[in-house]
């Protein structure tokens, strides 16, 4: 037997592999796990073997983030974007306005400024970001305020001029540019195509090298993440990502999904990349965000001060971004080529529509291991999960909604029945679906332990429990942040569990979450993160 480069021992080891339960040692050579077991693993020790003493800490497979936006999130590490998120720096409206004032005063004359994280639900009291107000803040400077969900933004005249937008500019497919009664642009833009129409020229121009993306990946590694997706990847980012990996700055594996476009094609080959980076799919959006009012539901929003602050009318109902025919065309263009499809959807009507589209595509082009995906799944019903399971569809849940917006969902937007049953994790598991959890960063910061705690307890920040019958077990929650998302990303053969032959993508936690009350998981620190046996983060 070859000797190991390192042997981990001295603490609990959670393998997430039923074939290797509760080992005491694991051995690693050339970045891969070569042995998992008891004292016999020590037979792999050689003269140069490093014995890694966990010191009572707990070893797990590295966390896998199935739905995030690293090439968008990297903007938070540039000097053009100011963080005003309620979940990070600005919990109140006063904090937002004070931060904006300081940032505009400090920015060089004429330089664009993007404020990310505006949220009238979690930051009540914010003014209406009208075109006149934004023009007053910066008549010569492009200014954009990006709503925290990422599905809505407001821009001033200088920003629209910078992007070449005019009253005659047509709406991009899947998005829209808001206009007043006279047909004039208001500066308000919806959905990724609309937001990128005004913000893209600024963001793509600001990111020319891999440094910001390296910082973003380092922040993921600090949370124990070793693999992530990019749900909305732009071909314009390929040179940046290539430089990241060529210069050995990467600390996280990436599996990316290119945004669907009106061209309905990608120039990237289906077989591409390596174990560090691959494009594996195409991303599409059925509807928008519950915090904006544009999700496709069979039920109305409540009539509350909060929905009034969102600008929603009486008994407001959201809508879809695409017709059924458009979705059929998009999926019909990419899926027969072999691409996996990942579809953003919150509303129950939207779920029905995309499942109809998926069912039609599967009938025309059967594929036993397609792993077609639904993303977020806020209002998805138990019956819809059962239908998805029959079709072989998998789901990634934005369970962090329960923690940050749980009270808002029940009291302000949808009521106890609809809002309280948001992201039905237990119903999904009962239907036989392999689920994952995600943070959709930059919407909320990466926090796998908080995701798992939210799914196990279904507690909001105030301690309210939403639909306790939808709680899941700790083991199920760990699987939803490790092996399940690895499987969704077609990477279960190299990551997601501590199994011989897989990469030593590992995380060491200060405490064993199985032995700690989930209410206290926020206090569990990440001690070390490893990618292929090499530390990428050390506390």
CSV table of C-alpha atoms in Angstrom, one decimal, residues 263-527:
chain,number,residue,atom,x,y,z
A,263,UNK,CA,-30.2,33.4,-29.6
A,264,UNK,CA,-31.2,30.2,-27.9
A,265,UNK,CA,-27.7,28.7,-28.2
A,266,UNK,CA,-24.4,28.6,-26.4
A,267,UNK,CA,-21.0,28.5,-28.2
A,268,UNK,CA,-19.5,26.4,-25.4
A,269,UNK,CA,-19.1,22.6,-26.0
A,270,UNK,CA,-21.1,20.2,-24.0
A,271,UNK,CA,-18.0,18.3,-23.0
A,272,UNK,CA,-15.7,20.9,-21.4
A,273,UNK,CA,-13.6,21.9,-18.4
A,274,UNK,CA,-12.2,19.7,-15.7
A,275,UNK,CA,-12.8,18.8,-12.1
A,276,UNK,CA,-12.2,22.5,-11.1
A,277,UNK,CA,-14.5,24.2,-13.6
A,278,UNK,CA,-17.2,23.0,-15.9
A,279,UNK,CA,-20.2,24.5,-17.6
A,280,UNK,CA,-23.0,22.0,-17.1
A,281,UNK,CA,-26.3,23.7,-17.8
A,282,UNK,CA,-28.5,26.6,-18.8
A,283,UNK,CA,-30.4,28.9,-16.5
A,284,UNK,CA,-33.9,30.3,-17.1
A,285,UNK,CA,-36.4,32.2,-14.9
A,286,UNK,CA,-40.1,31.4,-14.8
A,287,UNK,CA,-41.0,34.3,-12.5
A,288,UNK,CA,-39.4,36.7,-10.1
A,289,UNK,CA,-39.1,37.5,-6.4
A,290,UNK,CA,-41.7,37.4,-3.6
A,291,UNK,CA,-40.2,40.6,-2.3
A,292,UNK,CA,-40.9,42.4,-5.6
A,293,UNK,CA,-44.4,41.1,-6.3
A,294,UNK,CA,-43.7,39.3,-9.5
A,295,UNK,CA,-44.1,35.6,-8.7
A,296,UNK,CA,-46.7,33.5,-10.6
A,297,UNK,CA,-49.2,32.4,-7.9
A,298,UNK,CA,-52.7,31.1,-7.9
A,299,UNK,CA,-53.4,33.2,-4.8
A,300,UNK,CA,-53.1,37.0,-4.1
A,301,UNK,CA,-50.8,38.9,-1.8
A,302,UNK,CA,-52.3,40.2,1.4
A,303,UNK,CA,-53.4,43.8,1.6
A,304,UNK,CA,-51.0,45.2,4.2
A,305,UNK,CA,-48.9,48.3,4.8
A,306,UNK,CA,-45.9,46.1,3.6
A,307,UNK,CA,-47.5,45.3,0.2
A,308,UNK,CA,-48.5,49.0,-0.1
A,309,UNK,CA,-44.8,49.9,0.4
A,310,UNK,CA,-43.9,47.5,-2.4
A,311,UNK,CA,-46.3,49.4,-4.6
A,312,UNK,CA,-48.7,46.4,-5.0
A,313,UNK,CA,-52.4,47.0,-5.7
A,314,UNK,CA,-55.4,45.5,-3.9
A,315,UNK,CA,-55.3,41.7,-4.0
A,316,UNK,CA,-52.2,41.8,-6.2
A,317,UNK,CA,-51.2,38.7,-8.1
A,318,UNK,CA,-47.8,38.3,-9.7
A,319,UNK,CA,-47.0,37.0,-13.2
A,320,UNK,CA,-44.6,34.9,-15.2
A,321,UNK,CA,-41.7,36.2,-17.1
A,322,UNK,CA,-42.2,33.8,-20.0
A,323,UNK,CA,-45.2,32.3,-21.6
A,324,UNK,CA,-45.5,28.5,-21.8
A,325,UNK,CA,-44.6,28.7,-25.5
A,326,UNK,CA,-41.4,30.7,-24.8
A,327,UNK,CA,-40.4,28.2,-22.1
A,328,UNK,CA,-41.0,25.3,-24.5
A,329,UNK,CA,-38.8,27.0,-27.0
A,330,UNK,CA,-36.0,27.7,-24.6
A,331,UNK,CA,-35.9,24.2,-23.1
A,332,UNK,CA,-36.5,22.7,-26.5
A,333,UNK,CA,-33.4,24.5,-27.8
A,334,UNK,CA,-31.0,23.5,-25.1
A,335,UNK,CA,-32.2,20.2,-23.5
A,336,UNK,CA,-32.0,18.0,-26.7
A,337,UNK,CA,-28.4,19.1,-27.0
A,338,UNK,CA,-27.7,17.4,-23.6
A,339,UNK,CA,-27.7,20.5,-21.3
A,340,UNK,CA,-29.1,20.3,-17.9
A,341,UNK,CA,-31.8,23.0,-17.3
A,342,UNK,CA,-32.1,24.9,-14.0
A,343,UNK,CA,-35.2,27.0,-13.7
A,344,UNK,CA,-35.9,29.7,-11.1
A,345,UNK,CA,-39.5,29.5,-9.9
A,346,UNK,CA,-41.4,30.6,-6.7
A,347,UNK,CA,-45.1,30.7,-7.6
A,348,UNK,CA,-47.2,27.6,-7.7
A,349,UNK,CA,-48.7,28.5,-11.1
A,350,UNK,CA,-45.1,28.9,-12.4
A,351,UNK,CA,-44.2,25.5,-11.0
A,352,UNK,CA,-47.1,23.9,-13.0
A,353,UNK,CA,-45.9,25.7,-16.2
A,354,UNK,CA,-42.3,24.6,-16.0
A,355,UNK,CA,-43.2,21.0,-15.0
A,356,UNK,CA,-45.5,21.0,-18.1
A,357,UNK,CA,-42.5,22.1,-20.2
A,358,UNK,CA,-40.2,19.6,-18.6
A,359,UNK,CA,-42.7,16.8,-19.1
A,360,UNK,CA,-43.0,17.6,-22.8
A,361,UNK,CA,-39.2,17.8,-23.3
A,362,UNK,CA,-38.8,14.4,-21.5
A,363,UNK,CA,-41.4,12.8,-23.7
A,364,UNK,CA,-39.7,14.1,-26.9
A,365,UNK,CA,-36.1,13.4,-25.7
A,366,UNK,CA,-36.1,10.7,-22.9
A,367,UNK,CA,-33.0,10.8,-20.8
A,368,UNK,CA,-32.9,8.7,-17.6
A,369,UNK,CA,-30.4,10.9,-15.8
A,370,UNK,CA,-31.3,14.4,-16.8
A,371,UNK,CA,-31.4,15.9,-13.3
A,372,UNK,CA,-33.6,18.8,-14.5
A,373,UNK,CA,-33.8,21.3,-11.7
A,374,UNK,CA,-36.2,23.7,-10.0
A,375,UNK,CA,-34.7,26.6,-8.0
A,376,UNK,CA,-36.0,28.2,-4.8
A,377,UNK,CA,-39.5,26.6,-4.9
A,378,UNK,CA,-41.1,29.0,-2.4
A,379,UNK,CA,-44.8,28.3,-2.9
A,380,UNK,CA,-44.4,24.8,-4.4
A,381,UNK,CA,-47.0,22.4,-3.0
A,382,UNK,CA,-46.7,18.9,-1.7
A,383,UNK,CA,-48.6,17.6,-4.8
A,384,UNK,CA,-46.2,19.4,-7.1
A,385,UNK,CA,-43.2,17.9,-5.4
A,386,UNK,CA,-44.8,14.5,-6.0
A,387,UNK,CA,-45.3,15.3,-9.7
A,388,UNK,CA,-41.7,16.6,-9.9
A,389,UNK,CA,-40.5,13.3,-8.3
A,390,UNK,CA,-42.3,11.3,-10.9
A,391,UNK,CA,-40.6,13.2,-13.7
A,392,UNK,CA,-37.2,12.8,-12.0
A,393,UNK,CA,-36.9,16.6,-11.3
A,394,UNK,CA,-34.7,17.7,-8.4
A,395,UNK,CA,-35.1,20.9,-6.3
A,396,UNK,CA,-32.8,23.4,-4.6
A,397,UNK,CA,-34.5,25.3,-1.8
A,398,UNK,CA,-33.9,28.8,-0.6
A,399,UNK,CA,-34.5,27.8,3.0
A,400,UNK,CA,-32.8,31.0,4.3
A,401,UNK,CA,-36.1,32.8,3.4
A,402,UNK,CA,-37.5,31.2,6.6
A,403,UNK,CA,-34.9,32.7,8.8
A,404,UNK,CA,-34.8,36.3,7.4
A,405,UNK,CA,-38.2,36.8,6.0
A,406,UNK,CA,-40.3,34.2,7.9
A,407,UNK,CA,-42.4,36.7,9.8
A,408,UNK,CA,-42.8,38.8,6.7
A,409,UNK,CA,-44.1,35.8,4.7
A,410,UNK,CA,-46.8,35.1,7.3
A,411,UNK,CA,-47.8,38.6,8.5
A,412,UNK,CA,-47.2,40.8,5.5
A,413,UNK,CA,-47.3,38.9,2.3
A,414,UNK,CA,-49.2,35.6,2.2
A,415,UNK,CA,-50.6,34.6,5.5
A,416,UNK,CA,-50.0,31.6,7.8
A,417,UNK,CA,-51.2,28.9,5.3
A,418,UNK,CA,-49.2,30.0,2.2
A,419,UNK,CA,-46.4,32.0,3.8
A,420,UNK,CA,-45.9,29.6,6.7
A,421,UNK,CA,-45.5,26.6,4.4
A,422,UNK,CA,-42.8,28.4,2.3
A,423,UNK,CA,-40.1,25.9,1.0
A,424,UNK,CA,-41.7,22.6,2.1
A,425,UNK,CA,-38.5,20.6,2.6
A,426,UNK,CA,-40.2,17.7,4.4
A,427,UNK,CA,-42.8,17.4,1.6
A,428,UNK,CA,-40.0,17.3,-1.0
A,429,UNK,CA,-38.2,14.5,0.9
A,430,UNK,CA,-41.4,12.6,1.4
A,431,UNK,CA,-42.0,12.7,-2.3
A,432,UNK,CA,-38.6,11.2,-2.9
A,433,UNK,CA,-36.8,14.2,-4.2
A,434,UNK,CA,-33.1,14.9,-3.5
A,435,UNK,CA,-33.0,18.4,-2.3
A,436,UNK,CA,-30.3,20.9,-1.6
A,437,UNK,CA,-30.2,24.2,0.2
A,438,UNK,CA,-28.6,27.5,-1.0
A,439,UNK,CA,-28.2,31.2,-0.1
A,440,UNK,CA,-28.4,32.7,-3.6
A,441,UNK,CA,-25.6,35.0,-2.7
A,442,UNK,CA,-25.4,38.0,-2.9
A,443,UNK,CA,-29.1,37.9,-1.6
A,444,UNK,CA,-27.9,36.4,1.7
A,445,UNK,CA,-24.4,35.7,2.6
A,446,UNK,CA,-23.2,32.1,2.4
A,447,UNK,CA,-24.0,30.3,5.6
A,448,UNK,CA,-24.5,26.5,5.3
A,449,UNK,CA,-25.0,25.9,9.0
A,450,UNK,CA,-27.7,28.5,9.2
A,451,UNK,CA,-29.5,26.9,6.2
A,452,UNK,CA,-29.4,23.6,7.9
A,453,UNK,CA,-30.6,25.0,11.2
A,454,UNK,CA,-33.5,26.8,9.4
A,455,UNK,CA,-34.6,23.5,7.8
A,456,UNK,CA,-34.4,21.6,11.0
A,457,UNK,CA,-36.1,24.2,13.2
A,458,UNK,CA,-38.1,26.3,10.7
A,459,UNK,CA,-37.5,29.3,13.0
A,460,UNK,CA,-37.4,32.9,11.9
A,461,UNK,CA,-35.0,35.4,13.4
A,462,UNK,CA,-37.6,36.2,16.0
A,463,UNK,CA,-38.0,32.5,17.0
A,464,UNK,CA,-41.4,32.0,15.3
A,465,UNK,CA,-41.8,28.4,14.0
A,466,UNK,CA,-43.3,28.2,10.5
A,467,UNK,CA,-45.2,24.9,9.6
A,468,UNK,CA,-43.4,22.6,12.1
A,469,UNK,CA,-44.6,19.6,10.2
A,470,UNK,CA,-42.2,20.6,7.4
A,471,UNK,CA,-39.1,20.3,9.7
A,472,UNK,CA,-36.5,17.7,8.7
A,473,UNK,CA,-33.8,15.8,10.5
A,474,UNK,CA,-30.2,16.9,11.1
A,475,UNK,CA,-28.8,14.1,8.9
A,476,UNK,CA,-31.2,15.1,6.1
A,477,UNK,CA,-30.1,18.7,6.5
A,478,UNK,CA,-26.4,17.7,6.3
A,479,UNK,CA,-27.1,15.7,3.1
A,480,UNK,CA,-28.8,18.8,1.6
A,481,UNK,CA,-25.5,20.8,2.0
A,482,UNK,CA,-23.1,18.1,0.9
A,483,UNK,CA,-23.9,15.0,-1.2
A,484,UNK,CA,-27.2,16.1,-2.6
A,485,UNK,CA,-26.0,19.4,-4.1
A,486,UNK,CA,-22.9,17.5,-5.4
A,487,UNK,CA,-25.2,15.1,-7.2
A,488,UNK,CA,-27.3,18.0,-8.6
A,489,UNK,CA,-24.1,19.4,-10.0
A,490,UNK,CA,-23.1,16.1,-11.5
A,491,UNK,CA,-20.1,15.9,-9.2
A,492,UNK,CA,-21.1,13.2,-6.7
A,493,UNK,CA,-18.3,11.0,-8.0
A,494,UNK,CA,-15.6,13.5,-6.9
A,495,UNK,CA,-17.2,15.4,-3.9
A,496,UNK,CA,-20.0,15.6,-1.4
A,497,UNK,CA,-18.9,12.7,1.0
A,498,UNK,CA,-15.8,11.4,2.6
A,499,UNK,CA,-15.4,8.3,0.4
A,500,UNK,CA,-12.3,6.6,-0.9
A,501,UNK,CA,-11.5,7.8,-4.4
A,502,UNK,CA,-13.1,11.3,-4.0
A,503,UNK,CA,-11.1,14.5,-3.6
A,504,UNK,CA,-10.2,15.5,0.0
A,505,UNK,CA,-12.6,18.5,-0.1
A,506,UNK,CA,-13.2,18.8,3.6
A,507,UNK,CA,-14.3,21.2,6.3
A,508,UNK,CA,-13.3,21.1,10.0
A,509,UNK,CA,-15.9,22.5,12.3
A,510,UNK,CA,-15.2,23.6,15.9
A,511,UNK,CA,-18.1,21.4,17.1
A,512,UNK,CA,-20.2,18.5,15.9
A,513,UNK,CA,-23.5,19.9,14.7
A,514,UNK,CA,-25.1,16.5,15.6
A,515,UNK,CA,-24.3,17.1,19.2
A,516,UNK,CA,-25.3,20.8,19.4
A,517,UNK,CA,-28.8,22.3,19.6
A,518,UNK,CA,-29.6,23.7,16.1
A,519,UNK,CA,-30.5,27.0,17.7
A,520,UNK,CA,-26.8,27.3,18.6
A,521,UNK,CA,-25.3,26.3,15.3
A,522,UNK,CA,-24.6,30.0,14.5
A,523,UNK,CA,-21.8,29.6,17.2
A,524,UNK,CA,-20.1,26.8,15.4
A,525,UNK,CA,-17.0,28.1,13.7
A,526,UNK,CA,-15.2,26.9,10.6
A,527,UNK,CA,-11.7,25.9,11.7
